mmCIF file of C-alpha atoms in Angstrom:
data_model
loop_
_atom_site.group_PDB
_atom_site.id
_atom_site.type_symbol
_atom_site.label_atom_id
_atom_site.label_comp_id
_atom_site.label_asym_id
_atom_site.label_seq_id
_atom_site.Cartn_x
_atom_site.Cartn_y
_atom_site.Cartn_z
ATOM 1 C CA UNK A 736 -25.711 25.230 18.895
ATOM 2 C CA UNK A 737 -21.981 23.802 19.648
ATOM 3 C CA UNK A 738 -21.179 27.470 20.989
ATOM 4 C CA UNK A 739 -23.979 27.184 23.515
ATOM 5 C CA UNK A 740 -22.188 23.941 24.944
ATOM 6 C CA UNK A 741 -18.688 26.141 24.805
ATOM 7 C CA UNK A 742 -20.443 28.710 26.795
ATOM 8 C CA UNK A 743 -21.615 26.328 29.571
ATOM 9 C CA UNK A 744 -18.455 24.333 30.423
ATOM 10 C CA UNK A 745 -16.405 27.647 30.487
ATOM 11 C CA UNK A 746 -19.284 29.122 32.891
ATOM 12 C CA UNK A 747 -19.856 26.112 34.801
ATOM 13 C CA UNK A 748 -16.280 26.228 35.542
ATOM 14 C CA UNK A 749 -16.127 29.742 36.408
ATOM 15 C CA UNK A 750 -19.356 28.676 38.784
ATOM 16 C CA UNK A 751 -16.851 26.237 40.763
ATOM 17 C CA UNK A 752 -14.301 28.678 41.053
ATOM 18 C CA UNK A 753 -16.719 30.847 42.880
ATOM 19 C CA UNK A 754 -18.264 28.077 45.082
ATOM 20 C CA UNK A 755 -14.374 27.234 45.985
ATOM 21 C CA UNK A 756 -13.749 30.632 46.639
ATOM 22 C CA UNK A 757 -16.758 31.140 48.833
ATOM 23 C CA UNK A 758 -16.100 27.448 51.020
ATOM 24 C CA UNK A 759 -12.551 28.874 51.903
ATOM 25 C CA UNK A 760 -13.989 32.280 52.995
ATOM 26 C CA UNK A 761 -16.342 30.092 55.099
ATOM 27 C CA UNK A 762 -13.296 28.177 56.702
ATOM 28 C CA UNK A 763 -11.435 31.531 57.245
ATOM 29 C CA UNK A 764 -14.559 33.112 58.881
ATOM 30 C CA UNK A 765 -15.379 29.893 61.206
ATOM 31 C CA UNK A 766 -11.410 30.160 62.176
ATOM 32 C CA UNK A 767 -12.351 33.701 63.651
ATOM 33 C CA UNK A 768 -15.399 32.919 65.049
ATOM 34 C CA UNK A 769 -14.901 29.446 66.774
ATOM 35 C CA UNK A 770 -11.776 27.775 68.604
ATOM 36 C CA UNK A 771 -8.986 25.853 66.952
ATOM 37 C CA UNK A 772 -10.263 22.334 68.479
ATOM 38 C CA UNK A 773 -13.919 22.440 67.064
ATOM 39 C CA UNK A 774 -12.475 24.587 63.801
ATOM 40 C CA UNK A 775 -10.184 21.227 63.439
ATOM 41 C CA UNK A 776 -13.064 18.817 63.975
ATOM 42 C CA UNK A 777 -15.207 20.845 61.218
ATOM 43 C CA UNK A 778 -12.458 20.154 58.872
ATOM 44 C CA UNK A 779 -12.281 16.927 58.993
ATOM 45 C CA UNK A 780 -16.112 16.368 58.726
ATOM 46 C CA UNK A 781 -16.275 18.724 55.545
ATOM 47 C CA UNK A 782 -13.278 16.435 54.247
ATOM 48 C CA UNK A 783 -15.180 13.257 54.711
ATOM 49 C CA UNK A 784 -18.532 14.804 52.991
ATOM 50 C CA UNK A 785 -16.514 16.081 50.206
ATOM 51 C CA UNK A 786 -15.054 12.898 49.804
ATOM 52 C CA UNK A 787 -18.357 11.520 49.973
ATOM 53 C CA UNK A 788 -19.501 13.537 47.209
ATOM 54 C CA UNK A 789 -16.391 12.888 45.205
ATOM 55 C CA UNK A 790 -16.686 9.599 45.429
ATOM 56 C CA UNK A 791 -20.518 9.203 44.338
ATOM 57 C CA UNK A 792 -19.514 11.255 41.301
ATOM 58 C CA UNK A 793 -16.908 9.157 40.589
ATOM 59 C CA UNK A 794 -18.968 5.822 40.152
ATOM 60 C CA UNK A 795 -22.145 8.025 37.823
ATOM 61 C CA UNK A 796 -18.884 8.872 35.763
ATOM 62 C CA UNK A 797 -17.953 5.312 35.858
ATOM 63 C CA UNK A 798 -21.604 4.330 34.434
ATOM 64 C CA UNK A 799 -21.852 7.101 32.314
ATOM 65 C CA UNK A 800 -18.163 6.720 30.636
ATOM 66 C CA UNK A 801 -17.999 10.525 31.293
ATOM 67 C CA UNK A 802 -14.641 11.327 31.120
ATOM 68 C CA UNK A 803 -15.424 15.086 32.356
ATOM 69 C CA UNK A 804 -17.530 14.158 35.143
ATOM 70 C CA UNK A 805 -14.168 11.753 36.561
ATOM 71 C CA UNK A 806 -11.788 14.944 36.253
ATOM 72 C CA UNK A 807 -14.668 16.861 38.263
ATOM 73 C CA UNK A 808 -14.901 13.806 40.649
ATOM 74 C CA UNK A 809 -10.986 13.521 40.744
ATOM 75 C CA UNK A 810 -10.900 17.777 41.240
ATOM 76 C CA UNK A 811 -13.860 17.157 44.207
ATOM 77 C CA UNK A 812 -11.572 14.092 45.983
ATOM 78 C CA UNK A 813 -8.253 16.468 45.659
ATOM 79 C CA UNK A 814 -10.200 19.161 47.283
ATOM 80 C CA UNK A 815 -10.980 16.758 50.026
ATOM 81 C CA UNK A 816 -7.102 15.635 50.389
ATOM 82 C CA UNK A 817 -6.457 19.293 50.591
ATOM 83 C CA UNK A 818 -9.457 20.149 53.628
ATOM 84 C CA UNK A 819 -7.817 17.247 55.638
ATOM 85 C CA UNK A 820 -4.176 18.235 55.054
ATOM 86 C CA UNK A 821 -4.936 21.999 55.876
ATOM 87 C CA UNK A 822 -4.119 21.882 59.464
ATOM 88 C CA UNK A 823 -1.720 19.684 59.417
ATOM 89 C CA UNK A 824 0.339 22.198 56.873
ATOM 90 C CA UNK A 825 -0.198 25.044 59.003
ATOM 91 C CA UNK A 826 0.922 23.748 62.137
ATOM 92 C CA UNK A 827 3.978 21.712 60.715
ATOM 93 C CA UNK A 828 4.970 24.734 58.527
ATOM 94 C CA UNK A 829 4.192 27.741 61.142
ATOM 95 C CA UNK A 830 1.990 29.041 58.619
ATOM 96 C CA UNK A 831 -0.636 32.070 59.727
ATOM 97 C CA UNK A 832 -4.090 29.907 59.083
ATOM 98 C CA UNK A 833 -6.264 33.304 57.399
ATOM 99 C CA UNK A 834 -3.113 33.748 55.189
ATOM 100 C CA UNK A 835 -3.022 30.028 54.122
ATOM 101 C CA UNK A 836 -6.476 29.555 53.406
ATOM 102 C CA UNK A 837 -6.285 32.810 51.634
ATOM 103 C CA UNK A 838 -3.402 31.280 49.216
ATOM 104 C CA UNK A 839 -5.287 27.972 48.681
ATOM 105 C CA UNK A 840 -8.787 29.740 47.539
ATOM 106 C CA UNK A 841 -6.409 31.819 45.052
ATOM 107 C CA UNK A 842 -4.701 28.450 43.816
ATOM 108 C CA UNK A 843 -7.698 26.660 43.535
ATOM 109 C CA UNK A 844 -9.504 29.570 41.934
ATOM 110 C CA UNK A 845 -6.770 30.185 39.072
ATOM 111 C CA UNK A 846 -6.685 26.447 38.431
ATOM 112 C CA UNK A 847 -10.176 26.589 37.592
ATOM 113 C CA UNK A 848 -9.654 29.894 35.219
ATOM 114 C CA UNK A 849 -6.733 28.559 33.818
ATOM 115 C CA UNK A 850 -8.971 25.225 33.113
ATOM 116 C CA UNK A 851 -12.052 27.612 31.863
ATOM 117 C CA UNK A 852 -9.503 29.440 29.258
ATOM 118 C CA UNK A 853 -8.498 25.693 27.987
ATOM 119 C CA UNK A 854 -11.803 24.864 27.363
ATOM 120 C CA UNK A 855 -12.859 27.381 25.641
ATOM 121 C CA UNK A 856 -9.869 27.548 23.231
ATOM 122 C CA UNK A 857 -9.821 24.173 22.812
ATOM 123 C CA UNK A 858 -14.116 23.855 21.805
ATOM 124 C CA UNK A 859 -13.772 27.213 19.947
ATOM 125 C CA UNK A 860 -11.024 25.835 17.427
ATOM 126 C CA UNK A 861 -12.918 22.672 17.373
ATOM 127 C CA UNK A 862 -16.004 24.866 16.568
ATOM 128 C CA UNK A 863 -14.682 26.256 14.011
ATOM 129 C CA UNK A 864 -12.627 23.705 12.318
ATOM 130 C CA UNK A 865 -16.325 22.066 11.961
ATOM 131 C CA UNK A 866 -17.564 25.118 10.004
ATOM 132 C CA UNK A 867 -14.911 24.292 7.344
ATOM 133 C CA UNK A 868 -15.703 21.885 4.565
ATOM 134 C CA UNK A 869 -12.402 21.955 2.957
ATOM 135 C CA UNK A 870 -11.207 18.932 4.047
ATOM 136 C CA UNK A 871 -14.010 17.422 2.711
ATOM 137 C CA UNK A 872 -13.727 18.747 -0.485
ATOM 138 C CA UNK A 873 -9.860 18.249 -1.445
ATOM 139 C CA UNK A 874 -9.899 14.400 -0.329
ATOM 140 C CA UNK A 875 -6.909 12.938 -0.864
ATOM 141 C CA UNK A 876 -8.400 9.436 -1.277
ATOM 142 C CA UNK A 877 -7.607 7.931 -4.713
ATOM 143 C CA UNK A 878 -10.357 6.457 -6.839
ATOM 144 C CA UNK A 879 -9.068 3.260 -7.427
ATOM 145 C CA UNK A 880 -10.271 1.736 -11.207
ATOM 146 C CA UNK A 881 -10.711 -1.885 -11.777
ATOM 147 C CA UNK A 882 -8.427 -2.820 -15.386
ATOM 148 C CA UNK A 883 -10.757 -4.057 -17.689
ATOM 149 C CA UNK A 884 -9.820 -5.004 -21.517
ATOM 150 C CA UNK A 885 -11.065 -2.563 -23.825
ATOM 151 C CA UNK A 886 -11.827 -2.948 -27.690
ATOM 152 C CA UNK A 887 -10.509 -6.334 -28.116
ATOM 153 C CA UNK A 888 -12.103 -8.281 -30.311
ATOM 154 C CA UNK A 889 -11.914 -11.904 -31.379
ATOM 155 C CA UNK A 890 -12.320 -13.164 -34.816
ATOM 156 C CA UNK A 891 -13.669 -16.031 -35.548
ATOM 157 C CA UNK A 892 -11.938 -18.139 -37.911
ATOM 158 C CA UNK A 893 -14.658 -20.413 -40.090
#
């Protein structure tokens, strides 16, 4: 049952690595297709909706206490950062835009495999330490005894 859960997080993971992949290949296909002014306008609507989204996931993590859903919202508002930033980079850095984009879908995609591989080491040892009931079994708690006096007697002098 726990190996199920390993399975998903490593695959949903994997999942966002390809959506990444595929919204850069977007960007580098709209660069082609439409001119630099309206390209530069797109960006910084797709910033503004991912930061949208990042932020709405942000407050259910907030009400959930979900710790992993506020590094996904955190991941979805630095993906944002980056979208806004990326033709600013290029242009102050003389960067070729296909190339750049090209780089960031790699980065992003290996950060998300590297993450995936973390995961599932990390729930697989977990997984398995919970299979083992030796640490149950050699407790090192010490059975503390209450002193009690033991065959004494009293006589009774008449």
């Amino acid at each position: 049952m726990k190996n199920n859960k390993v399975s998903f997080n490593v695959y949903k993971n994997i999942l966002i690595a390809v959506f990444i992949m595929i919204y850069f290949i977007i960007i580098n296909s709209l660069y082609y297709k439409i001119e630099t002014n309206k390209l530069l306008d797109i960006l910084k609507i797709l910033s503004m909706i991912i930061l949208f989204m990042g932020i709405v996931v942000l407050e259910i993590a907030y009400r959930k206490e979900n710790g992993r859903l506020g590094i996904h919202a955190a991941e979805i508002i630095v993906l944002a950062g980056y979208t806004l930033s990326i033709s600013h980079i290029v242009e102050l850095k003389k960067f070729e835009f296909a190339n750049y984009i090209l780089v960031s879908s790699y980065i992003f995609s290996i950060y998300y495999i590297l993450k995936s591989i973390v995961i599932y080491t990390k729930e697989k040892r977990d997984y398995l330490n919970s299979l083992s009931d030796i640490k149950e079994i050699v407790a090192n708690d010490p059975i503390k005894k209450k002193a009690t006096k033991k065959g004494v007697k009293h006589h009774e002098i008449n």
